[in-house]
């Protein structure tokens, strides 16, 4: 490996420690900890692991968390009622609905039912709209995590050409909005690529900073990368043999890149740390609004 490995696990621990300190101050001021409510519908094993990891991170930072685990047959109406209860519960600061939801539930309707002031995943159209208009409030956790990795690793995005492969509303698109913002920790020139992009390899090779959010194991190979580029791998793919790999072929890419994130241990832990940060921010905002 010649590239500098950007250690998301270490950076996430750093952020959690900072949050834990602020949580103590919040607790002194209010007599309670910020509180995240997670809603999990069904028994998707990956979702169960994600929720468990998120709650474990809450515990480490002394953020309170509760889990509402509903059966896979839960109707849309019942789920909407549950969200409404959490919206009006003054002890709950943040609401996280773990995606994907079962097919019979309209995901958009559920996300839109979350109080935007408690939308710590940043997926409500109001929060995405604020991000699009350059006034971010709650930024989706994975894009926010990618930005934090870059900032904390002193990788300058100002004027840099960032190429993002993937345009999902969870990762690629909000990340493009975030990094193209007029701001000291952004100011990038951003290209978004997707499955219809012509000459993908040409775009990828022009990246100063390449972000892969594709969902295809080891899709980006070393020869596609510009020498010295920073490579951020968002992908989490489980192979048949049980191994977890990213969207970038790490060994090859690390020979060419200047800096690179690994999978696991890169973007994943940062996503969770930023969820805690959004929860703390939501708690503070609600306190100020009282
Ligand atoms: N680290 C984390 O915390 C975290 C969080 C969220 C997601 N993830 C992982 O990140 C990956 C992406 O997640 P997602 O939710 O954004 O996935 P998604 O909704 O499936 O989006 C994938 C994107 O990749 C594009 N794509 C697919 N095949 C392509 C190809 N051959 N060439 C160019 N573009 C291609 C798709 O293009 P079209 O739009 O044209 O279909 C789409 O825009 C997954 O592995 C997921 O598990 C990780």
GROMACS .gro file of C-alpha atoms and ligand atoms in nm:
model
  338
    1UNK     CA    1   0.000   0.000   0.000
    2UNK     CA    2   0.143   0.338  -0.097
    3UNK     CA    3  -0.166   0.551  -0.030
    4UNK     CA    4  -0.235   0.711   0.306
    5UNK     CA    5  -0.521   0.513   0.457
    6UNK     CA    6  -0.790   0.746   0.596
    7UNK     CA    7  -0.896   0.577   0.917
    8UNK     CA    8  -1.271   0.634   0.952
    9UNK     CA    9  -1.283   0.425   1.266
   10UNK     CA   10  -1.033   0.649   1.444
   11UNK     CA   11  -1.195   0.970   1.319
   12UNK     CA   12  -1.538   0.843   1.427
   13UNK     CA   13  -1.405   0.771   1.776
   14UNK     CA   14  -1.266   1.126   1.784
   15UNK     CA   15  -1.607   1.269   1.691
   16UNK     CA   16  -1.786   1.046   1.945
   17UNK     CA   17  -1.553   1.172   2.218
   18UNK     CA   18  -1.629   1.533   2.122
   19UNK     CA   19  -2.001   1.456   2.125
   20UNK     CA   20  -1.976   1.283   2.463
   21UNK     CA   21  -1.834   1.604   2.609
   22UNK     CA   22  -2.113   1.814   2.463
   23UNK     CA   23  -2.369   1.561   2.584
   24UNK     CA   24  -2.239   1.613   2.937
   25UNK     CA   25  -2.292   1.988   2.902
   26UNK     CA   26  -2.639   1.932   2.761
   27UNK     CA   27  -2.720   1.703   3.048
   28UNK     CA   28  -2.601   1.959   3.303
   29UNK     CA   29  -2.816   2.225   3.142
   30UNK     CA   30  -3.130   2.017   3.095
   31UNK     CA   31  -3.111   1.722   3.335
   32UNK     CA   32  -3.144   1.472   3.052
   33UNK     CA   33  -2.944   1.331   2.760
   34UNK     CA   34  -3.032   1.384   2.392
   35UNK     CA   35  -3.257   1.099   2.287
   36UNK     CA   36  -3.265   0.912   1.954
   37UNK     CA   37  -3.562   0.690   1.868
   38UNK     CA   38  -3.490   0.420   1.609
   39UNK     CA   39  -3.775   0.258   1.421
   40UNK     CA   40  -3.709  -0.081   1.269
   41UNK     CA   41  -3.977  -0.261   1.069
   42UNK     CA   42  -3.928  -0.631   0.998
   43UNK     CA   43  -3.634  -0.867   1.035
   44UNK     CA   44  -3.389  -0.767   0.761
   45UNK     CA   45  -3.059  -0.895   0.909
   46UNK     CA   46  -2.846  -0.608   0.771
   47UNK     CA   47  -3.094  -0.351   0.907
   48UNK     CA   48  -3.087  -0.520   1.246
   49UNK     CA   49  -2.706  -0.495   1.252
   50UNK     CA   50  -2.711  -0.128   1.144
   51UNK     CA   51  -2.962  -0.037   1.415
   52UNK     CA   52  -2.768  -0.231   1.676
   53UNK     CA   53  -2.445  -0.051   1.579
   54UNK     CA   54  -2.616   0.287   1.588
   55UNK     CA   55  -2.756   0.222   1.934
   56UNK     CA   56  -2.418   0.095   2.060
   57UNK     CA   57  -2.258   0.419   1.936
   58UNK     CA   58  -2.529   0.617   2.119
   59UNK     CA   59  -2.445   0.433   2.437
   60UNK     CA   60  -2.071   0.508   2.402
   61UNK     CA   61  -2.143   0.880   2.364
   62UNK     CA   62  -2.406   0.866   2.640
   63UNK     CA   63  -2.682   0.964   2.401
   64UNK     CA   64  -3.007   0.797   2.507
   65UNK     CA   65  -3.167   0.568   2.250
   66UNK     CA   66  -3.481   0.363   2.226
   67UNK     CA   67  -3.588   0.109   1.969
   68UNK     CA   68  -3.933   0.060   1.830
   69UNK     CA   69  -3.916  -0.280   1.659
   70UNK     CA   70  -4.231  -0.350   1.459
   71UNK     CA   71  -4.334  -0.670   1.280
   72UNK     CA   72  -4.286  -0.697   0.900
   73UNK     CA   73  -4.664  -0.693   0.855
   74UNK     CA   74  -4.697  -0.345   1.011
   75UNK     CA   75  -4.935  -0.138   0.799
   76UNK     CA   76  -4.854   0.205   0.667
   77UNK     CA   77  -5.127   0.353   0.891
   78UNK     CA   78  -4.984   0.192   1.202
   79UNK     CA   79  -4.633   0.311   1.116
   80UNK     CA   80  -4.760   0.665   1.053
   81UNK     CA   81  -4.928   0.657   1.397
   82UNK     CA   82  -4.602   0.546   1.560
   83UNK     CA   83  -4.409   0.830   1.394
   84UNK     CA   84  -4.677   1.078   1.502
   85UNK     CA   85  -4.638   0.958   1.862
   86UNK     CA   86  -4.260   1.009   1.842
   87UNK     CA   87  -4.308   1.351   1.678
   88UNK     CA   88  -4.515   1.472   1.969
   89UNK     CA   89  -4.305   1.310   2.244
   90UNK     CA   90  -4.111   1.598   2.398
   91UNK     CA   91  -3.842   1.360   2.528
   92UNK     CA   92  -3.746   1.244   2.180
   93UNK     CA   93  -3.499   1.464   1.990
   94UNK     CA   94  -3.423   1.253   1.684
   95UNK     CA   95  -3.617   0.995   1.484
   96UNK     CA   96  -3.446   0.743   1.262
   97UNK     CA   97  -3.650   0.511   1.043
   98UNK     CA   98  -3.420   0.233   0.927
   99UNK     CA   99  -3.446   0.177   0.551
  100UNK     CA  100  -3.542  -0.017   0.350
  101UNK     CA  101  -3.902  -0.051   0.464
  102UNK     CA  102  -4.118  -0.348   0.360
  103UNK     CA  103  -4.254  -0.316   0.007
  104UNK     CA  104  -4.613  -0.252   0.111
  105UNK     CA  105  -4.509   0.068   0.288
  106UNK     CA  106  -4.458   0.394   0.097
  107UNK     CA  107  -4.110   0.502   0.206
  108UNK     CA  108  -4.158   0.863   0.090
  109UNK     CA  109  -4.481   0.902   0.288
  110UNK     CA  110  -4.309   0.774   0.601
  111UNK     CA  111  -4.005   1.000   0.564
  112UNK     CA  112  -4.232   1.297   0.498
  113UNK     CA  113  -4.429   1.222   0.816
  114UNK     CA  114  -4.122   1.272   1.038
  115UNK     CA  115  -4.107   1.612   1.209
  116UNK     CA  116  -3.832   1.789   1.006
  117UNK     CA  117  -3.689   1.919   1.335
  118UNK     CA  118  -3.633   1.559   1.448
  119UNK     CA  119  -3.522   1.426   1.108
  120UNK     CA  120  -3.166   1.333   1.205
  121UNK     CA  121  -3.118   1.126   0.889
  122UNK     CA  122  -3.172   1.446   0.690
  123UNK     CA  123  -3.394   1.275   0.433
  124UNK     CA  124  -3.711   1.482   0.477
  125UNK     CA  125  -3.773   1.699   0.168
  126UNK     CA  126  -3.750   2.012   0.384
  127UNK     CA  127  -3.401   1.919   0.499
  128UNK     CA  128  -3.292   1.811   0.152
  129UNK     CA  129  -3.440   2.137   0.021
  130UNK     CA  130  -3.245   2.341   0.275
  131UNK     CA  131  -2.929   2.159   0.168
  132UNK     CA  132  -3.008   2.226  -0.198
  133UNK     CA  133  -3.060   2.596  -0.124
  134UNK     CA  134  -2.724   2.622   0.053
  135UNK     CA  135  -2.864   2.644   0.407
  136UNK     CA  136  -2.808   2.292   0.540
  137UNK     CA  137  -2.979   2.196   0.867
  138UNK     CA  138  -2.968   1.816   0.898
  139UNK     CA  139  -2.742   1.670   0.631
  140UNK     CA  140  -2.783   1.297   0.553
  141UNK     CA  141  -2.530   1.111   0.767
  142UNK     CA  142  -2.325   0.932   0.501
  143UNK     CA  143  -2.256   1.242   0.288
  144UNK     CA  144  -2.183   1.438   0.608
  145UNK     CA  145  -1.947   1.158   0.712
  146UNK     CA  146  -1.762   1.175   0.380
  147UNK     CA  147  -1.716   1.550   0.419
  148UNK     CA  148  -1.588   1.504   0.776
  149UNK     CA  149  -1.331   1.246   0.663
  150UNK     CA  150  -1.199   1.493   0.406
  151UNK     CA  151  -1.196   1.789   0.645
  152UNK     CA  152  -1.038   1.604   0.935
  153UNK     CA  153  -0.777   1.449   0.705
  154UNK     CA  154  -0.684   1.799   0.575
  155UNK     CA  155  -0.781   1.708   0.220
  156UNK     CA  156  -0.865   2.039   0.059
  157UNK     CA  157  -1.186   2.032  -0.141
  158UNK     CA  158  -1.169   2.400  -0.243
  159UNK     CA  159  -1.156   2.410  -0.622
  160UNK     CA  160  -1.092   2.035  -0.635
  161UNK     CA  161  -1.267   1.820  -0.892
  162UNK     CA  162  -1.480   1.571  -0.703
  163UNK     CA  163  -1.627   1.287  -0.908
  164UNK     CA  164  -1.909   1.096  -0.739
  165UNK     CA  165  -2.017   0.766  -0.891
  166UNK     CA  166  -2.376   0.711  -0.774
  167UNK     CA  167  -2.673   0.950  -0.764
  168UNK     CA  168  -2.894   0.804  -0.491
  169UNK     CA  169  -3.095   1.040  -0.273
  170UNK     CA  170  -2.925   0.882   0.030
  171UNK     CA  171  -2.564   0.932  -0.077
  172UNK     CA  172  -2.456   1.059  -0.418
  173UNK     CA  173  -2.697   1.345  -0.477
  174UNK     CA  174  -2.684   1.506  -0.128
  175UNK     CA  175  -2.305   1.465  -0.128
  176UNK     CA  176  -2.286   1.656  -0.456
  177UNK     CA  177  -2.496   1.935  -0.303
  178UNK     CA  178  -2.283   1.938   0.010
  179UNK     CA  179  -1.943   1.949  -0.156
  180UNK     CA  180  -2.042   2.205  -0.419
  181UNK     CA  181  -2.164   2.449  -0.152
  182UNK     CA  182  -2.003   2.787  -0.105
  183UNK     CA  183  -1.824   2.701   0.217
  184UNK     CA  184  -1.471   2.660   0.348
  185UNK     CA  185  -1.519   2.283   0.389
  186UNK     CA  186  -1.668   2.242   0.039
  187UNK     CA  187  -1.623   2.472  -0.264
  188UNK     CA  188  -1.556   2.173  -0.490
  189UNK     CA  189  -1.635   2.133  -0.859
  190UNK     CA  190  -1.854   1.824  -0.865
  191UNK     CA  191  -1.936   1.571  -1.135
  192UNK     CA  192  -2.204   1.308  -1.068
  193UNK     CA  193  -2.186   0.983  -1.264
  194UNK     CA  194  -2.440   0.700  -1.278
  195UNK     CA  195  -2.528   0.390  -1.474
  196UNK     CA  196  -2.610   0.593  -1.788
  197UNK     CA  197  -2.288   0.793  -1.786
  198UNK     CA  198  -2.092   0.757  -2.109
  199UNK     CA  199  -1.717   0.692  -2.079
  200UNK     CA  200  -1.733   0.652  -1.702
  201UNK     CA  201  -1.363   0.566  -1.678
  202UNK     CA  202  -1.270   0.901  -1.838
  203UNK     CA  203  -1.471   1.094  -1.580
  204UNK     CA  204  -1.333   0.888  -1.294
  205UNK     CA  205  -0.978   0.947  -1.410
  206UNK     CA  206  -1.023   1.322  -1.395
  207UNK     CA  207  -1.108   1.314  -1.024
  208UNK     CA  208  -0.890   1.482  -0.765
  209UNK     CA  209  -1.129   1.324  -0.516
  210UNK     CA  210  -1.325   1.016  -0.621
  211UNK     CA  211  -1.627   0.897  -0.424
  212UNK     CA  212  -1.767   0.553  -0.507
  213UNK     CA  213  -2.130   0.500  -0.394
  214UNK     CA  214  -2.238   0.237  -0.642
  215UNK     CA  215  -2.320  -0.083  -0.455
  216UNK     CA  216  -2.109  -0.303  -0.685
  217UNK     CA  217  -1.821  -0.495  -0.530
  218UNK     CA  218  -1.476  -0.369  -0.634
  219UNK     CA  219  -1.616  -0.192  -0.940
  220UNK     CA  220  -1.348   0.080  -0.942
  221UNK     CA  221  -1.005  -0.059  -1.018
  222UNK     CA  222  -0.661   0.095  -0.973
  223UNK     CA  223  -0.609   0.176  -1.340
  224UNK     CA  224  -0.924   0.392  -1.344
  225UNK     CA  225  -0.781   0.624  -1.077
  226UNK     CA  226  -0.569   0.931  -1.134
  227UNK     CA  227  -0.231   0.890  -0.960
  228UNK     CA  228  -0.232   1.067  -0.625
  229UNK     CA  229  -0.612   1.110  -0.612
  230UNK     CA  230  -0.810   1.073  -0.290
  231UNK     CA  231  -1.050   0.779  -0.302
  232UNK     CA  232  -1.351   0.756  -0.070
  233UNK     CA  233  -1.527   0.421  -0.084
  234UNK     CA  234  -1.888   0.435   0.041
  235UNK     CA  235  -1.983   0.086  -0.081
  236UNK     CA  236  -2.064  -0.197   0.155
  237UNK     CA  237  -2.103  -0.526  -0.033
  238UNK     CA  238  -2.123  -0.871   0.119
  239UNK     CA  239  -1.968  -1.140  -0.102
  240UNK     CA  240  -2.088  -1.502  -0.118
  241UNK     CA  241  -1.792  -1.609   0.097
  242UNK     CA  242  -1.907  -1.367   0.370
  243UNK     CA  243  -1.637  -1.105   0.315
  244UNK     CA  244  -1.739  -0.738   0.313
  245UNK     CA  245  -1.582  -0.529   0.036
  246UNK     CA  246  -1.632  -0.180  -0.096
  247UNK     CA  247  -1.702  -0.049  -0.444
  248UNK     CA  248  -1.328   0.003  -0.495
  249UNK     CA  249  -1.072  -0.270  -0.542
  250UNK     CA  250  -0.865  -0.165  -0.243
  251UNK     CA  251  -0.532  -0.337  -0.307
  252UNK     CA  252  -0.498  -0.206  -0.663
  253UNK     CA  253  -0.635   0.139  -0.587
  254UNK     CA  254  -0.407   0.185  -0.287
  255UNK     CA  255  -0.103   0.151  -0.519
  256UNK     CA  256  -0.219   0.448  -0.726
  257UNK     CA  257  -0.419   0.675  -0.494
  258UNK     CA  258  -0.267   0.936  -0.265
  259UNK     CA  259  -0.520   0.865   0.010
  260UNK     CA  260  -0.794   0.605   0.041
  261UNK     CA  261  -1.060   0.476   0.279
  262UNK     CA  262  -1.091   0.105   0.356
  263UNK     CA  263  -1.406  -0.107   0.383
  264UNK     CA  264  -1.487  -0.182   0.658
  265UNK     CA  265  -1.345   0.092   0.880
  266UNK     CA  266  -1.388   0.388   0.648
  267UNK     CA  267  -1.715   0.567   0.576
  268UNK     CA  268  -1.935   0.327   0.778
  269UNK     CA  269  -1.824   0.435   1.128
  270UNK     CA  270  -1.836   0.800   1.019
  271UNK     CA  271  -2.199   0.765   0.913
  272UNK     CA  272  -2.289   0.653   1.263
  273UNK     CA  273  -2.084   0.928   1.430
  274UNK     CA  274  -2.263   1.189   1.220
  275UNK     CA  275  -2.599   1.044   1.322
  276UNK     CA  276  -2.503   1.116   1.683
  277UNK     CA  277  -2.392   1.464   1.587
  278UNK     CA  278  -2.727   1.530   1.417
  279UNK     CA  279  -2.910   1.399   1.725
  280UNK     CA  280  -2.715   1.630   1.954
  281UNK     CA  281  -2.780   1.920   1.717
  282UNK     CA  282  -3.152   1.838   1.709
  283UNK     CA  283  -3.163   1.832   2.089
  284UNK     CA  284  -2.990   2.170   2.114
  285UNK     CA  285  -3.214   2.326   1.849
  286UNK     CA  286  -3.527   2.204   2.028
  287UNK     CA  287  -3.397   2.344   2.354
  288UNK     CA  288  -3.335   2.684   2.194
  289UNK     CA  289  -3.681   2.681   2.034
  290UNK     CA  290  -3.857   2.634   2.367
  291LIG     N1  291  -2.095   0.341   0.447
  291LIG     C1  292  -2.223   0.368   0.474
  291LIG     O1  293  -2.255   0.409   0.584
  291LIG     C2  294  -2.325   0.351   0.367
  291LIG     C3  295  -2.446   0.420   0.372
  291LIG     C4  296  -2.534   0.406   0.265
  291LIG     C5  297  -2.502   0.322   0.159
  291LIG     N2  298  -2.384   0.253   0.163
  291LIG     C6  299  -2.343   0.165   0.053
  291LIG     O2  300  -2.310   0.249  -0.058
  291LIG     C7  301  -2.345   0.185  -0.181
  291LIG     C8  302  -2.439   0.275  -0.257
  291LIG     O3  303  -2.557   0.293  -0.181
  291LIG     P1  304  -2.684   0.370  -0.238
  291LIG     O4  305  -2.791   0.362  -0.137
  291LIG     O5  306  -2.640   0.504  -0.287
  291LIG     O6  307  -2.717   0.273  -0.362
  291LIG     P2  308  -2.824   0.284  -0.481
  291LIG     O7  309  -2.944   0.361  -0.436
  291LIG     O8  310  -2.840   0.147  -0.535
  291LIG     O9  311  -2.749   0.375  -0.590
  291LIG     C9  312  -2.640   0.325  -0.662
  291LIG    C10  313  -2.596   0.427  -0.763
  291LIG    O10  314  -2.488   0.370  -0.837
  291LIG    C11  315  -2.514   0.383  -0.975
  291LIG     N3  316  -2.461   0.270  -1.051
  291LIG    C12  317  -2.497   0.141  -1.044
  291LIG     N4  318  -2.428   0.068  -1.133
  291LIG    C13  319  -2.346   0.154  -1.197
  291LIG    C14  320  -2.252   0.140  -1.301
  291LIG     N5  321  -2.228   0.021  -1.357
  291LIG     N6  322  -2.186   0.249  -1.343
  291LIG    C15  323  -2.210   0.371  -1.289
  291LIG     N7  324  -2.300   0.390  -1.189
  291LIG    C16  325  -2.367   0.283  -1.145
  291LIG    C17  326  -2.665   0.385  -0.987
  291LIG    O11  327  -2.699   0.449  -1.109
  291LIG     P3  328  -2.856   0.471  -1.155
  291LIG    O12  329  -2.906   0.584  -1.069
  291LIG    O13  330  -2.844   0.507  -1.297
  291LIG    O14  331  -2.924   0.341  -1.128
  291LIG    C18  332  -2.706   0.462  -0.863
  291LIG    O15  333  -2.706   0.602  -0.887
  291LIG    C19  334  -2.402   0.050  -0.138
  291LIG    O16  335  -2.298  -0.046  -0.140
  291LIG    C20  336  -2.449   0.071   0.004
  291LIG    O17  337  -2.449  -0.047   0.080
  291LIG    C21  338  -2.296   0.267   0.262
   0.00000   0.00000   0.00000
